[in-house]
Coordinates of C-alpha atoms and ligand atoms in Angstrom, one line a residue:
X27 CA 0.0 0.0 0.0
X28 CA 1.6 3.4 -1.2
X29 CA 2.0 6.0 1.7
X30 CA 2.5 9.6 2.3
X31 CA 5.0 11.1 4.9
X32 CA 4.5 14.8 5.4
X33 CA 8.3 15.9 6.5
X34 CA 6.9 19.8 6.7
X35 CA 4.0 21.8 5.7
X36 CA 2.0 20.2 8.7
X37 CA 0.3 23.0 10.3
X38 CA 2.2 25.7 8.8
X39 CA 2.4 27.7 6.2
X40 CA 5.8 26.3 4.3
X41 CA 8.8 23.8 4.6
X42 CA 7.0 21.0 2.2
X43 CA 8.6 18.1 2.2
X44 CA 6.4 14.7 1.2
X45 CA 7.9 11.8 0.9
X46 CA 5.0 9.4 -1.4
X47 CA 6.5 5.6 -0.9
X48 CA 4.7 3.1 -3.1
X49 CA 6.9 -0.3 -3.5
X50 CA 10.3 0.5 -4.1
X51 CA 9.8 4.0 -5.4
X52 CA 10.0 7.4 -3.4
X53 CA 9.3 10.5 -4.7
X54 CA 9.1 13.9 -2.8
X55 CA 6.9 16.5 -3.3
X56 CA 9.1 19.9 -3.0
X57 CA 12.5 19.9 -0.5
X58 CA 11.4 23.2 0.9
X59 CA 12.9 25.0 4.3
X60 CA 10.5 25.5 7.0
X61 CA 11.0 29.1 7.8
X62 CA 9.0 28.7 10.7
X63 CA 11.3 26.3 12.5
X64 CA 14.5 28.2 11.2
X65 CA 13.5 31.6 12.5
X66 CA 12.9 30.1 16.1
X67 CA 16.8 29.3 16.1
X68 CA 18.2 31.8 13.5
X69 CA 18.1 34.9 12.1
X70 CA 19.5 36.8 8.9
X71 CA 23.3 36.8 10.9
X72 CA 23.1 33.7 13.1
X73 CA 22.9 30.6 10.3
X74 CA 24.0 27.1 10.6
X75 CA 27.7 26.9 10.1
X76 CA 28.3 25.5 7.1
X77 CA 31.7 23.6 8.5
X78 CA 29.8 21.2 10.5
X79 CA 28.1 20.1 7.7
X80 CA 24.1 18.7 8.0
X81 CA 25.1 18.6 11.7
X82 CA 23.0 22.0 12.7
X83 CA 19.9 21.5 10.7
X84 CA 20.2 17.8 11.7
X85 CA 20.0 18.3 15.2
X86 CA 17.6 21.4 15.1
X87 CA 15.5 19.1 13.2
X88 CA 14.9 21.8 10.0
X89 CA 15.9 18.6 8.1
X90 CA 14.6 14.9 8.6
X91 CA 16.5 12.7 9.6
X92 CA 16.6 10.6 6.6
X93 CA 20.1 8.6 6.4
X94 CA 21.0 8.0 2.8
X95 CA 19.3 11.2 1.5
X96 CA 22.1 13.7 1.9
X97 CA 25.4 15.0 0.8
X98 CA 28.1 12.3 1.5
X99 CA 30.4 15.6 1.7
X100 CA 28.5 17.0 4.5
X101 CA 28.4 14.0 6.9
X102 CA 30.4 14.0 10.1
X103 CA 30.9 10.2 10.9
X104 CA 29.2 10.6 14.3
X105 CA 26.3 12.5 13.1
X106 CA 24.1 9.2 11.9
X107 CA 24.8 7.3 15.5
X108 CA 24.1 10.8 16.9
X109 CA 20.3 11.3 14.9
X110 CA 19.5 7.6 15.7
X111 CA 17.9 8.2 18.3
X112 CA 15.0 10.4 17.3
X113 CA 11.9 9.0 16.5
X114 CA 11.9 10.1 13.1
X115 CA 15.3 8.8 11.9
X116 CA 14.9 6.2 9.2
X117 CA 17.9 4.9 7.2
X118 CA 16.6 4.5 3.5
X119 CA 18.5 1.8 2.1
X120 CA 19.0 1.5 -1.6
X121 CA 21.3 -0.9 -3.4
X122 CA 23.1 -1.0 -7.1
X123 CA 24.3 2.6 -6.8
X124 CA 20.8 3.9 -6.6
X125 CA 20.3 7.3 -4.8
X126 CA 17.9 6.9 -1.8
X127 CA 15.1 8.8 -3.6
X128 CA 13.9 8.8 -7.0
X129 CA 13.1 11.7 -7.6
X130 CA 12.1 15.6 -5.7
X131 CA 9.3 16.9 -7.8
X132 CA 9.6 20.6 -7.6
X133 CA 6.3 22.9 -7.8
X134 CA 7.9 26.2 -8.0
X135 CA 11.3 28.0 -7.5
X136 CA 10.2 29.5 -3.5
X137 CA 12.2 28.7 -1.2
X138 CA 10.0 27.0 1.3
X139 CA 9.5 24.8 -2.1
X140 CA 13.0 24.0 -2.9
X141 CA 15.6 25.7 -0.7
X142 CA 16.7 22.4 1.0
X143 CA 17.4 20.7 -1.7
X144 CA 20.8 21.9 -1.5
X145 CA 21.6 19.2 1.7
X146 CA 20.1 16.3 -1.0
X147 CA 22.7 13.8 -2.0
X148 CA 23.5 15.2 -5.9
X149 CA 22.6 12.5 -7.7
X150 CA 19.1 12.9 -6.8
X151 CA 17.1 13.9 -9.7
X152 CA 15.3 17.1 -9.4
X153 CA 12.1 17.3 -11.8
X154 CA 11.0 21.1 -12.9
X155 CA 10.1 23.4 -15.5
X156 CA 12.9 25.3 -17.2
X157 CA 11.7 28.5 -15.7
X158 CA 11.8 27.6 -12.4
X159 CA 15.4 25.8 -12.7
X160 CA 16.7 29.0 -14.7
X161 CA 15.0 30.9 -10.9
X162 CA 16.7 28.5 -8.8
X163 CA 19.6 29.1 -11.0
X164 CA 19.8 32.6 -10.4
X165 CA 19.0 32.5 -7.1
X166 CA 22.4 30.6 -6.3
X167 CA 24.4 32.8 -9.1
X168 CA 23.4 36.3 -7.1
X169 CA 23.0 35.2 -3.7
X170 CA 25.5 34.9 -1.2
X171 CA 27.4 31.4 -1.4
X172 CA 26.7 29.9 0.7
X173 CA 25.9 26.2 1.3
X174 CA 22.3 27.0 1.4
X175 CA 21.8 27.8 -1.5
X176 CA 23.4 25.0 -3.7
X177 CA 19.9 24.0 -5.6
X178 CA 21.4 24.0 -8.6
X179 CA 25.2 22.7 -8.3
X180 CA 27.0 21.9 -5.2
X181 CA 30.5 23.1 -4.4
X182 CA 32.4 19.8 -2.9
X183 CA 33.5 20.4 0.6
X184 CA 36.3 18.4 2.1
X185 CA 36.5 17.1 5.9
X186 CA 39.3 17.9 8.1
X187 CA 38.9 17.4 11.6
X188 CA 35.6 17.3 12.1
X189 CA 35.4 20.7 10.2
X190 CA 34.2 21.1 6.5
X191 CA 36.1 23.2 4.2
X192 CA 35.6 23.6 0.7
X193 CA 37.8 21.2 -1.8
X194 CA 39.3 23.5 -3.8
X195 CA 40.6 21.7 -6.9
X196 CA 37.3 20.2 -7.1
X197 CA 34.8 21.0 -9.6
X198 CA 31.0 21.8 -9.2
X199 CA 28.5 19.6 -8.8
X200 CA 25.4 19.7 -11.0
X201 CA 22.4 18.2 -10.0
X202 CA 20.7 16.4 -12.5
X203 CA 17.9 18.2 -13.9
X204 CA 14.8 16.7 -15.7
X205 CA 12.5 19.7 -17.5
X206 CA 9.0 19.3 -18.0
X207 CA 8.5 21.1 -20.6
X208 CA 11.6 19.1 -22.8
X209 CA 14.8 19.1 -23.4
X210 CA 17.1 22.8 -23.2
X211 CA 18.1 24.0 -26.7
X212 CA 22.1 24.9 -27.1
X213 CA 21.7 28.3 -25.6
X214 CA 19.9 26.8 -22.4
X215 CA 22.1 24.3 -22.2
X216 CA 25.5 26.5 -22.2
X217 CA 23.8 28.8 -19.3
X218 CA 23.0 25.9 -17.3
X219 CA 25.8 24.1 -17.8
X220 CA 28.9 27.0 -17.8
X221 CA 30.5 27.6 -14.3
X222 CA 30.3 31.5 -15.1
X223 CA 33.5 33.4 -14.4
X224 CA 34.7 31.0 -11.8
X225 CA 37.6 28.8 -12.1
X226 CA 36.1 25.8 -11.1
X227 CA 35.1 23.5 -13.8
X228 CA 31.1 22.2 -13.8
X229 CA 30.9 18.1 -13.6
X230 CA 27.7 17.6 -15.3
X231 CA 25.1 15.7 -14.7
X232 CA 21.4 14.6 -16.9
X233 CA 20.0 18.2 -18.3
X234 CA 17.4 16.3 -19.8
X235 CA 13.4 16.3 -20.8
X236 CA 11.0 14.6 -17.8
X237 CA 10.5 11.3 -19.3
X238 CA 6.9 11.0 -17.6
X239 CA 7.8 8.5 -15.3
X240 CA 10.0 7.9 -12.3
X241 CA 10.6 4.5 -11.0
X242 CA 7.7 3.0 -13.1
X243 CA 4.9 5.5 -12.1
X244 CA 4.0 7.6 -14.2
X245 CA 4.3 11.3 -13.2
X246 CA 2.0 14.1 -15.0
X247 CA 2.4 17.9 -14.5
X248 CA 0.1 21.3 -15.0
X249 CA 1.3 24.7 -14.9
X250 CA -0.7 26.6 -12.9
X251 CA -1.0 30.5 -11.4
X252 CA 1.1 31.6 -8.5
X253 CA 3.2 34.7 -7.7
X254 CA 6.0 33.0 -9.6
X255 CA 6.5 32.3 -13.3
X256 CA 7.0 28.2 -13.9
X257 CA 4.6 26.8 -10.9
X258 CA 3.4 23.5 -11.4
X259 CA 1.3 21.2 -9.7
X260 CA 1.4 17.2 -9.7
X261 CA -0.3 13.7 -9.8
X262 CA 1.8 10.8 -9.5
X263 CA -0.2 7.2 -10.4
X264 CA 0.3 4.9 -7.6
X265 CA -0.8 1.1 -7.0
X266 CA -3.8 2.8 -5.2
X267 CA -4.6 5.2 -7.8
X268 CA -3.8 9.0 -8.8
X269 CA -2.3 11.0 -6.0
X270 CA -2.3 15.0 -6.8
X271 CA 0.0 17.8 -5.2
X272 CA -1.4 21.8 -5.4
X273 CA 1.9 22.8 -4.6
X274 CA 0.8 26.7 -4.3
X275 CA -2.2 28.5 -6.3
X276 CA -4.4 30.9 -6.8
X277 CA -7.0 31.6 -9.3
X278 CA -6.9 35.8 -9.5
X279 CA -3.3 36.5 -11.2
X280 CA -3.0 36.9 -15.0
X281 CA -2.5 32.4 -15.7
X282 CA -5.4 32.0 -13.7
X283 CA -7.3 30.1 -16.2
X284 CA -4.0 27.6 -15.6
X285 CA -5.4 26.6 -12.0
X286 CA -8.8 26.1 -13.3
X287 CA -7.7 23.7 -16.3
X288 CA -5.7 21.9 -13.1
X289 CA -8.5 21.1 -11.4
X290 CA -10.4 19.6 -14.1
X291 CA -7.4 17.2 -15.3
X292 CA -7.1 16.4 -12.0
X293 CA -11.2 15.2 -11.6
X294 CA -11.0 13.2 -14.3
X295 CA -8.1 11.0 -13.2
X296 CA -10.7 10.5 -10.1
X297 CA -7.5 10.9 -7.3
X298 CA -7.4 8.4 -4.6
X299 CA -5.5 11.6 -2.7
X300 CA -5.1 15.0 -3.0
X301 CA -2.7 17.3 -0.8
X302 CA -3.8 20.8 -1.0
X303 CA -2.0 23.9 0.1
X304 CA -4.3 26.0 2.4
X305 CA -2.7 28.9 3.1
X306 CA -5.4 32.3 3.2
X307 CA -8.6 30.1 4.2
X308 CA -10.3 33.0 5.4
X309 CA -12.7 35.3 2.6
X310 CA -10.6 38.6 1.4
X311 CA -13.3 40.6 -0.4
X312 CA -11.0 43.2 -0.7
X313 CA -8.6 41.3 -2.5
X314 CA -7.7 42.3 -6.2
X315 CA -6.0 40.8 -9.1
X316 CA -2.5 41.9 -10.8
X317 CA -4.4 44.1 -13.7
X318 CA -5.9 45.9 -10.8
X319 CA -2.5 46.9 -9.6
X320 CA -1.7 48.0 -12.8
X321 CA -4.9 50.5 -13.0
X322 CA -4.2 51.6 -9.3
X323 CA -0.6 52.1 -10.3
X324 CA -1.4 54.4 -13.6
X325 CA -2.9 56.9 -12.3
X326 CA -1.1 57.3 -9.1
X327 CA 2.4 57.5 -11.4
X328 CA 0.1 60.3 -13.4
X329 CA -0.3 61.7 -10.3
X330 CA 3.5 62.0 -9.5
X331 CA 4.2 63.3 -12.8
X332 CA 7.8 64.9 -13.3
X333 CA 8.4 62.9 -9.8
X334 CA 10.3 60.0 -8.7
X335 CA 8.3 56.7 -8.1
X336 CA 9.8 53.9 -6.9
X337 CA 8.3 50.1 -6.9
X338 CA 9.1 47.5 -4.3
X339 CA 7.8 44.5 -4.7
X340 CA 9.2 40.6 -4.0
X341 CA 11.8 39.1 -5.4
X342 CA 11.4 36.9 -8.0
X343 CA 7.9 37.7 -9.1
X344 CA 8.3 38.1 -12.2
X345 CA 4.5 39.4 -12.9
X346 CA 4.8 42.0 -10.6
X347 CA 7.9 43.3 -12.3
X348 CA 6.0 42.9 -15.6
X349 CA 3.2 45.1 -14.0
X350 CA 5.4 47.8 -13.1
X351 CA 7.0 47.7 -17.4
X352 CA 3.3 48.2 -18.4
X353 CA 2.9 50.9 -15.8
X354 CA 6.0 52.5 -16.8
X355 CA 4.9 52.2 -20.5
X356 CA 1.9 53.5 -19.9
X357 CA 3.1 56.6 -18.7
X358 CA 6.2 56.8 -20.4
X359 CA 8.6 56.1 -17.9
X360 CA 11.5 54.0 -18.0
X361 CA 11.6 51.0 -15.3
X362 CA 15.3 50.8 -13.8
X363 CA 15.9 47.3 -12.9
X364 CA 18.2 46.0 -9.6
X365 CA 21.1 44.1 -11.2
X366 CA 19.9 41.0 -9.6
X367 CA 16.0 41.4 -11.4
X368 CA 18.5 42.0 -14.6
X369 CA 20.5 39.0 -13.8
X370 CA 17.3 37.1 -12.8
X371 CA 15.6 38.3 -16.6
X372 CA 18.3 37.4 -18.8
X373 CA 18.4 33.7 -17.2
X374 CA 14.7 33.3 -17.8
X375 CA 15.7 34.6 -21.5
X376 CA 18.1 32.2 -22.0
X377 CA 16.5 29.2 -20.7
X378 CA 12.9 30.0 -22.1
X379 CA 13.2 32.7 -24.9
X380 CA 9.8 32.1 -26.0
X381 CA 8.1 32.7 -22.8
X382 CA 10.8 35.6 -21.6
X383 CA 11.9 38.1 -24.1
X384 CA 15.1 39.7 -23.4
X385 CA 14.9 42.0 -20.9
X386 CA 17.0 44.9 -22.8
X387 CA 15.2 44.9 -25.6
X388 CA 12.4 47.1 -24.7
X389 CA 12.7 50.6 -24.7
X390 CA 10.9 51.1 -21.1
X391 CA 13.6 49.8 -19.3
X392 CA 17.3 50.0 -17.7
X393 CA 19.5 49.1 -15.6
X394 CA 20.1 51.0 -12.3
X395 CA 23.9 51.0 -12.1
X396 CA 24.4 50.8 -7.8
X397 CA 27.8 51.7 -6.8
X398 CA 30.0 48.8 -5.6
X399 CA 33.7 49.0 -4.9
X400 CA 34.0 45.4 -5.4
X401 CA 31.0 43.9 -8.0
X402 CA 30.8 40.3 -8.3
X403 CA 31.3 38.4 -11.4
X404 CA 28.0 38.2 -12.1
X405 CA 27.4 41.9 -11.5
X406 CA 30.1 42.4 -13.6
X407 CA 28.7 40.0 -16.8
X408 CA 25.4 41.5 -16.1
X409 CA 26.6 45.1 -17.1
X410 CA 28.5 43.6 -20.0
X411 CA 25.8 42.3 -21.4
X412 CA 23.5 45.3 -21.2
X413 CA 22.4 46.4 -24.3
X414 CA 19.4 49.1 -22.6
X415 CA 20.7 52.5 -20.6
X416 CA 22.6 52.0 -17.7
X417 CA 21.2 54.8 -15.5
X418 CA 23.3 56.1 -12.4
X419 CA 22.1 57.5 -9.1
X420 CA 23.1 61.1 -11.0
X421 CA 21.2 60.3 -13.7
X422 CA 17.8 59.7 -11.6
X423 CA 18.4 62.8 -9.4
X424 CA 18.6 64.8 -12.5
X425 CA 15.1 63.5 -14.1
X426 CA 13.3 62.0 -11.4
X427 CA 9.8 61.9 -12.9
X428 CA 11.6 60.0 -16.2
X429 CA 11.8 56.7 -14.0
X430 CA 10.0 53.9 -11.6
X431 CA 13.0 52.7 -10.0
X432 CA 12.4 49.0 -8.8
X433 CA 13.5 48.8 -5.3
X434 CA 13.4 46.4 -2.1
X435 CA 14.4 46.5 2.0
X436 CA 17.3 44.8 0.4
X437 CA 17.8 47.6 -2.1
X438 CA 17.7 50.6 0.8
X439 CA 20.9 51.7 1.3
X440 CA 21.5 52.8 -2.4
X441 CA 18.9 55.6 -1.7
X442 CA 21.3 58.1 0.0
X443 CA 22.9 58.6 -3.3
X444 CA 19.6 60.1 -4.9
X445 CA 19.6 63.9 -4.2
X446 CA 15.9 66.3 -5.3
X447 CA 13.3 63.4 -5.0
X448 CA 11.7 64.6 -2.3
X449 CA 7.9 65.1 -3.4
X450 CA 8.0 61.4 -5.3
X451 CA 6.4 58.0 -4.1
X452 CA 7.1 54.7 -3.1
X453 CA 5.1 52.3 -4.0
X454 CA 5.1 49.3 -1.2
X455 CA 3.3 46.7 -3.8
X456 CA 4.1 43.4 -0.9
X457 CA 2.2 41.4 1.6
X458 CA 1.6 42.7 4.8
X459 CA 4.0 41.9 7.9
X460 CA 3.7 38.3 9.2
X461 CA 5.7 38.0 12.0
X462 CA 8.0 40.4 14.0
X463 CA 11.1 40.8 12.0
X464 CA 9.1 41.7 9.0
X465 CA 7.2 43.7 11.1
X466 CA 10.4 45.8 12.2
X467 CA 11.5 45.7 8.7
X468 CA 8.2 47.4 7.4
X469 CA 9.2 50.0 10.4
X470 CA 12.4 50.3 8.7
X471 CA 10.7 50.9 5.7
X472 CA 9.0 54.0 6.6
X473 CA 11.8 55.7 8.2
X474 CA 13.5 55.6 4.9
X475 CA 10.4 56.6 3.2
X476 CA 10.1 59.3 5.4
X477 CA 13.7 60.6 5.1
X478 CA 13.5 60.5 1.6
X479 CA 10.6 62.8 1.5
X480 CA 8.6 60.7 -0.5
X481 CA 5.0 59.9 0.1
X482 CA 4.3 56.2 0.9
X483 CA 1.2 54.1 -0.8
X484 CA 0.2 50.6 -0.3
X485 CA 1.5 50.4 3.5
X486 CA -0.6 47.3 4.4
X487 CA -1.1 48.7 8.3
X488 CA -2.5 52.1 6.8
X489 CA -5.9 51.3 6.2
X490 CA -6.4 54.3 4.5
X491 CA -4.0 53.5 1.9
X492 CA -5.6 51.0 -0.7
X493 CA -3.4 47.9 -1.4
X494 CA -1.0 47.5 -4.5
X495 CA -0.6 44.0 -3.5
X496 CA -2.1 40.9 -4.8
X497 CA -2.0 37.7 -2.6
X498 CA -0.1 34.9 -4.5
X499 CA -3.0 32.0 -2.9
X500 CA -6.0 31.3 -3.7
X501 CA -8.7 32.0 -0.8
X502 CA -10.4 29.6 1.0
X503 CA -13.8 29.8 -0.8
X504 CA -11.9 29.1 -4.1
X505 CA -9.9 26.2 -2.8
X506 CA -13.2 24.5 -1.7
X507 CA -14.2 25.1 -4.9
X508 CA -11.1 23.7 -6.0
X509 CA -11.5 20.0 -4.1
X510 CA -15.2 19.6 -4.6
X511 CA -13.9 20.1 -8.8
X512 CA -11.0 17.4 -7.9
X513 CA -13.3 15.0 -5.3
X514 CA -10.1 13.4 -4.7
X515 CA -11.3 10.1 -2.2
X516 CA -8.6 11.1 0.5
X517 CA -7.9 15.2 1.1
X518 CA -4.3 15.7 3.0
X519 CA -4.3 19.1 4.2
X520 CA -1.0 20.8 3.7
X521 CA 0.8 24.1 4.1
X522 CA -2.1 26.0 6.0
X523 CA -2.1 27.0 10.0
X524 CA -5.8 25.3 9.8
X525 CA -6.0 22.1 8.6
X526 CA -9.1 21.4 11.0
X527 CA -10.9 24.3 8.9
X528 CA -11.9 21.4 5.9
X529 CA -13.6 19.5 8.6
X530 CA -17.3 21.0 8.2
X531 CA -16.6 22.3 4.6
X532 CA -16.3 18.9 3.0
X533 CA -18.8 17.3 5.9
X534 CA -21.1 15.3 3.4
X535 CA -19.0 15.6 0.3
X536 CA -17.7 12.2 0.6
X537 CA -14.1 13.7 0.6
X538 CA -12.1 12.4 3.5
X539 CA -9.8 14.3 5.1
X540 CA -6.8 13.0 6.9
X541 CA -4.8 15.4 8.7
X542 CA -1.3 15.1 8.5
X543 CA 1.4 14.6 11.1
X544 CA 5.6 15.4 11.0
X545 CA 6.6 11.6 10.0
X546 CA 4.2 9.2 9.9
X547 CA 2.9 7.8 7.3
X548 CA -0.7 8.1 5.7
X549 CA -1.3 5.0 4.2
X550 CA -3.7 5.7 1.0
Ligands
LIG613 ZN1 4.6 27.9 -0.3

C-alpha cells in the first residue's frame, strides 16, 4: 500500500517536504525549508555553520532525519549514530548505486519549495520546469554562497577534523535536472551548464526532458498561477490510484485560467488523494488581481508626474515586475531594474526565450547601475551584457519623474545617493508583515520613506491607503471550490495553520480528510 510522509507543511504555512512511498519508489513533493522552524533558532546573521556540515539542521531538526538522502560531503561520521535516536530517523536503504530517492518533484522555484534541496545527495534527480530551474539558478548565481543555496550545483566540501572546508581543486557539482516542458536548446544548455567566471570547472550531470515516469509510475504535471513564473502542480499514479500535489495556487493573477484547467485534469483521473496547500482560508473581499495593480498604479504614477516613483515589490515575481513595465509604459517612464532582477531576466531569457523576451530589448527599461567597490562576477557579466541605458544614481536625481525605480528592503541603502526626490512615491506593492522581523522591517521601511521625503502608498497597516498587493494564494472559498472540482477520495491538508478548517466544509461531500502529522505515514 503506497504511503504519504509529510516531512513539513503540517500545520504551517511552508517547509514542504512529502515523501510518497509506493513499492520500491519514493518520490518527494518539493525539499522546501520551514521558515517557521528556522526563525525560532536563526536569524539573517546567526545561520548554521556551514563547517559542520548537515550537523546543525540535523540536530535542530529543519531537516529529517533521513540517512541516505544527503550530501556524502556533509556527513560527520558521528552525526548518523548521533540522529538515531530520534523518532523520526529512518535509514533508506537502496542498493546498485541507486540514490535513496527517486526523484524531488519541484512545484515552483520559492524557497519554502526547494531551498533544502541543497543538503540532497547530488545525484538525486530534481524534476522542474525550465523557468523555475533558470530561478533557482539565479537565485544561487546572485545570492550569497553559501551552502544553502546549492539548488542547482554543489561546491564539494572536504572534511578535516571534524570541520568542512571547501575542496578546492574540485569541480562543481550539477544536479541532474529533468524539464517538464523538454529538453534545453544549445543556448539553455551553455547557461546551465557554464560555471560562469569561476575557475572551477562544472561536472555535469542529466539536463534532460522529464520522461513522464519515475521508478515505473507515471508522473504528469500542469502549470498553474502563483506569484511565480513556472509553478506546477502534480499527480503521481500509484498502486492505489492517482495521488495530486497543489503545490501553491491561486486563481486571480493573469495564468489564472492555468489553475482552473488543473482542477479539471485532475477530476477526471478520479484521485485516490489530493494534498492541497491551504494557506489564506479566510474570505478577502478586498482582495484584487495583478491588472488591478496596474490601474491603481497608472494613475497614481500620473499623479506624480515629473516625480520619482519607486516600486518595491518581491523578489522573484516576475509578474509583478511585468506590472510595473506596463505601468511604466503606460506613462512613459522607463523601469530601472536592480542588477539581480537584470541577472534574474536574462536567465529566464536564456533558458525559455519564448516565454521571456530579453529583458533589454524594450525601450521602457534600464539598468540601475548601484555603486560597488567590489561587483561580483555576475554583476560584472550583467553590465556587459547590457544592451538598454545603464542609469546612475546622478542620472535619476537629474530627471526624477523619467523613472520607476524598482526597489526592495534589500535595495535601501543605495537611496542616500539620490539627491531632489523629495515630493516622489514609493510604492510598497508586498504582503503585509507576518511575523516580528518583518514587522520591524516594514518600520524600517518608513523611516526611509520618510527621510527621503517621499510619500508612501500601499502600506498594508494604513488602512487608509488602498493595497497594491495581490495575494499569491488562492482563498479559502476558491480552494473548496477547487476539491469539490477534484473530489479526490482522500484530502491531505497541507501548508495552512488550519487544517481542521476542511472538517465542516467537506462534511457530506464524501471527501475524506486525513490530517497530516511530522513523519508518519498516511497509508492511501
Ligand atoms: Zn509555499
Amino acid at each position: 500500500m503506497p504511503t504519504i510522509t509529510c516531512y513539513g507543511a503540517v500545520g504551517k504555512i511552508g517547509g514542504n517536504k512529502i515523501l510518497l512511498e509506493d513499492g520500491d519508489a519514493r518520490i518527494f513533493f518539493d525539499f522546501g525549508i520551514d521558515f517557521d522552524a528556522c526563525g525560532r533558532y536563526y536569524n539573517e546573521l546567526l545561520r548554521p555553520r556551514p563547517g559542520r556540515g548537515l550537523l546543525d539542521p540535523l540536530v535542530l531538526g529543519l531537516i529529517p532525519p533521513l540517512q541516505g538522502l544527503y550530501r556524502k560531503d556533509l556527513e560527520l561520521p558521528a552525526v548518523w549514530a548521533r540522529m538515531r535516536g530520534n523518532p523520526l530517523y529512518r535509514k533508506l536503504n537502496r542498493t546498485g548505486g541507486r540514490p535513496a530517492v527517486d526523484a524531488i518533484l519541484l512545484s515552483h522555484a520559492h524557497l519554502d519549495h526547494n531551498g533544502d534541496v541543497s543538503y540532497l545527495d547530488e545525484t538525486i534527480p530534481i524534476v522542474c520546469t525550465r523557468t523555475g530551474a533558470a530561478i533557482a539558478r539565479a537565485m544561487q548565481v546572485t545570492g550569497q554562497p553559501t551552502l544553502e543555496r546549492e539548488m542547482v550545483y554543489a561546491s564539494p566540501r572536504a572534511e578535516k577534523g571534524g570541520i568542512f572546508g571547501s575542496a578546492r581543486s574540485e569541480s562543481y557539482q550539477l544536479r541532474p535536472y529533468l524539464f517538464l516542458e523538454g529538453a534545453l536548446n544549445a543556448e539553455a544548455r551553455g547557461y546551465w551548464e557554464g560555471a560562469g567566471s569561476s575557475r572551477k570547472g562544472m561536472q555535469l550531470a542529466a539536463a534532460d526532458a522529464f520522461p513522464g515516469q519515475i521508478a515505473g509510475l507515471t508522473v504528469r504535471a500542469w502549470p498553474v498561477d502563483h506569484s511565480i513564473p513556472g509553478a506546477v502542480g502534480y499527480a503521481v499514479e500509484s498502486s492505489a490510484g492517482w495521488v495530486g500535489y497543489t503545490g501553491d495556487i491561486r486563481f486571480h493573477g493573469r495564468r489564472g485560467g492555468q489553475t482552473r484547467a488543473f482542477a479539471e485534469a485532475l477530476a477526471a483521473l478520479h484521485p485516490r488523494a489530493l494534498l492541497c496547500e491551504g494557506t489564506h482560508l479566510e474570505s478577502d473581499p478586498g482582495r484584487i488581481g495583478e491588472e488591478e495593480i496596474l490601474e491603481r498604479v497608472v494613475p497614481i504614477l500620473e499623479r506624480y508626474a515629473g516625480k520619482l516613483a519607486i516600486a518595491d515589490f518581491g523578489p522573484r515575481n516576475v509578474e509583478r515586475l511585468q506590472v510595473f513595465l506596463d505601468a511604466a509604459r503606460a506613462t512613459n517612464r522607463m523601469l530601472l531594474l536592480q542588477p539581480k532582477d537584470a541577472y534574474l531576466l536574462r536567465a529566464l531569457h536564456r533558458m525559455e526565450p519564448e516565454l521571456f523576451p530579453s529583458p533589454d530589448s524594450g525601450s521602457n527599461v534600464g539598468l540601475f547601475d548601484d555603486p560597488k567597490s567590489k561587483p561580483r562576477a555576475w554583476e560584472v557579466e550583467t553590465r556587459a551584457g547590457w544592451h538598454a541605458p545603464i542609469v546612475h544614481a546622478g542620472n535619476v536625481s537629474e530627471k526624477p519623474g523619467e523613472f520607476i525605480l524598482a526597489d526592495s528592503l534589500w535595495d535601501l541603502n543605495d537611496l542616500p545617493d539620490l539627491e531632489g526626490i523629495s515630493g516622489g512615491v514609493y510604492l510598497f506593492s508586498n504582503s503585509r508583515a507576518y511575523d516580528d522581523e518583518q514587522k520591524a522591517d516594514l518600520g524600517r521601511l518608513r523611516a526611509w520613506v520618510q527621510w527621503l521625503g517621499l510619500d508612501l502608498i500601499g502600506d498594508p497597516e494604513d488602512k487608509s491607503s488602498r493595497t497594491l498587493h495581490a495575494s499569491g494564494h488562492a482563498c479559502g472559498d476558491e480552494l473548496l471550490e477547487f476539491v469539490r472540482t477534484v473530489k479526490p477520495e482522500i484530502l491531505i491538508p497541507i501548508h495552512t495553520e488550519h487544517p481542521e478548517w476542511w472538517e465542516d466544509k467537506l462534511m457530506g461531500t464524501g471527501v475524506e480528510i486525513r490530517k497530516p502529522e511530522v513523519g508518519k505515514g498516511i497509508p492511501v
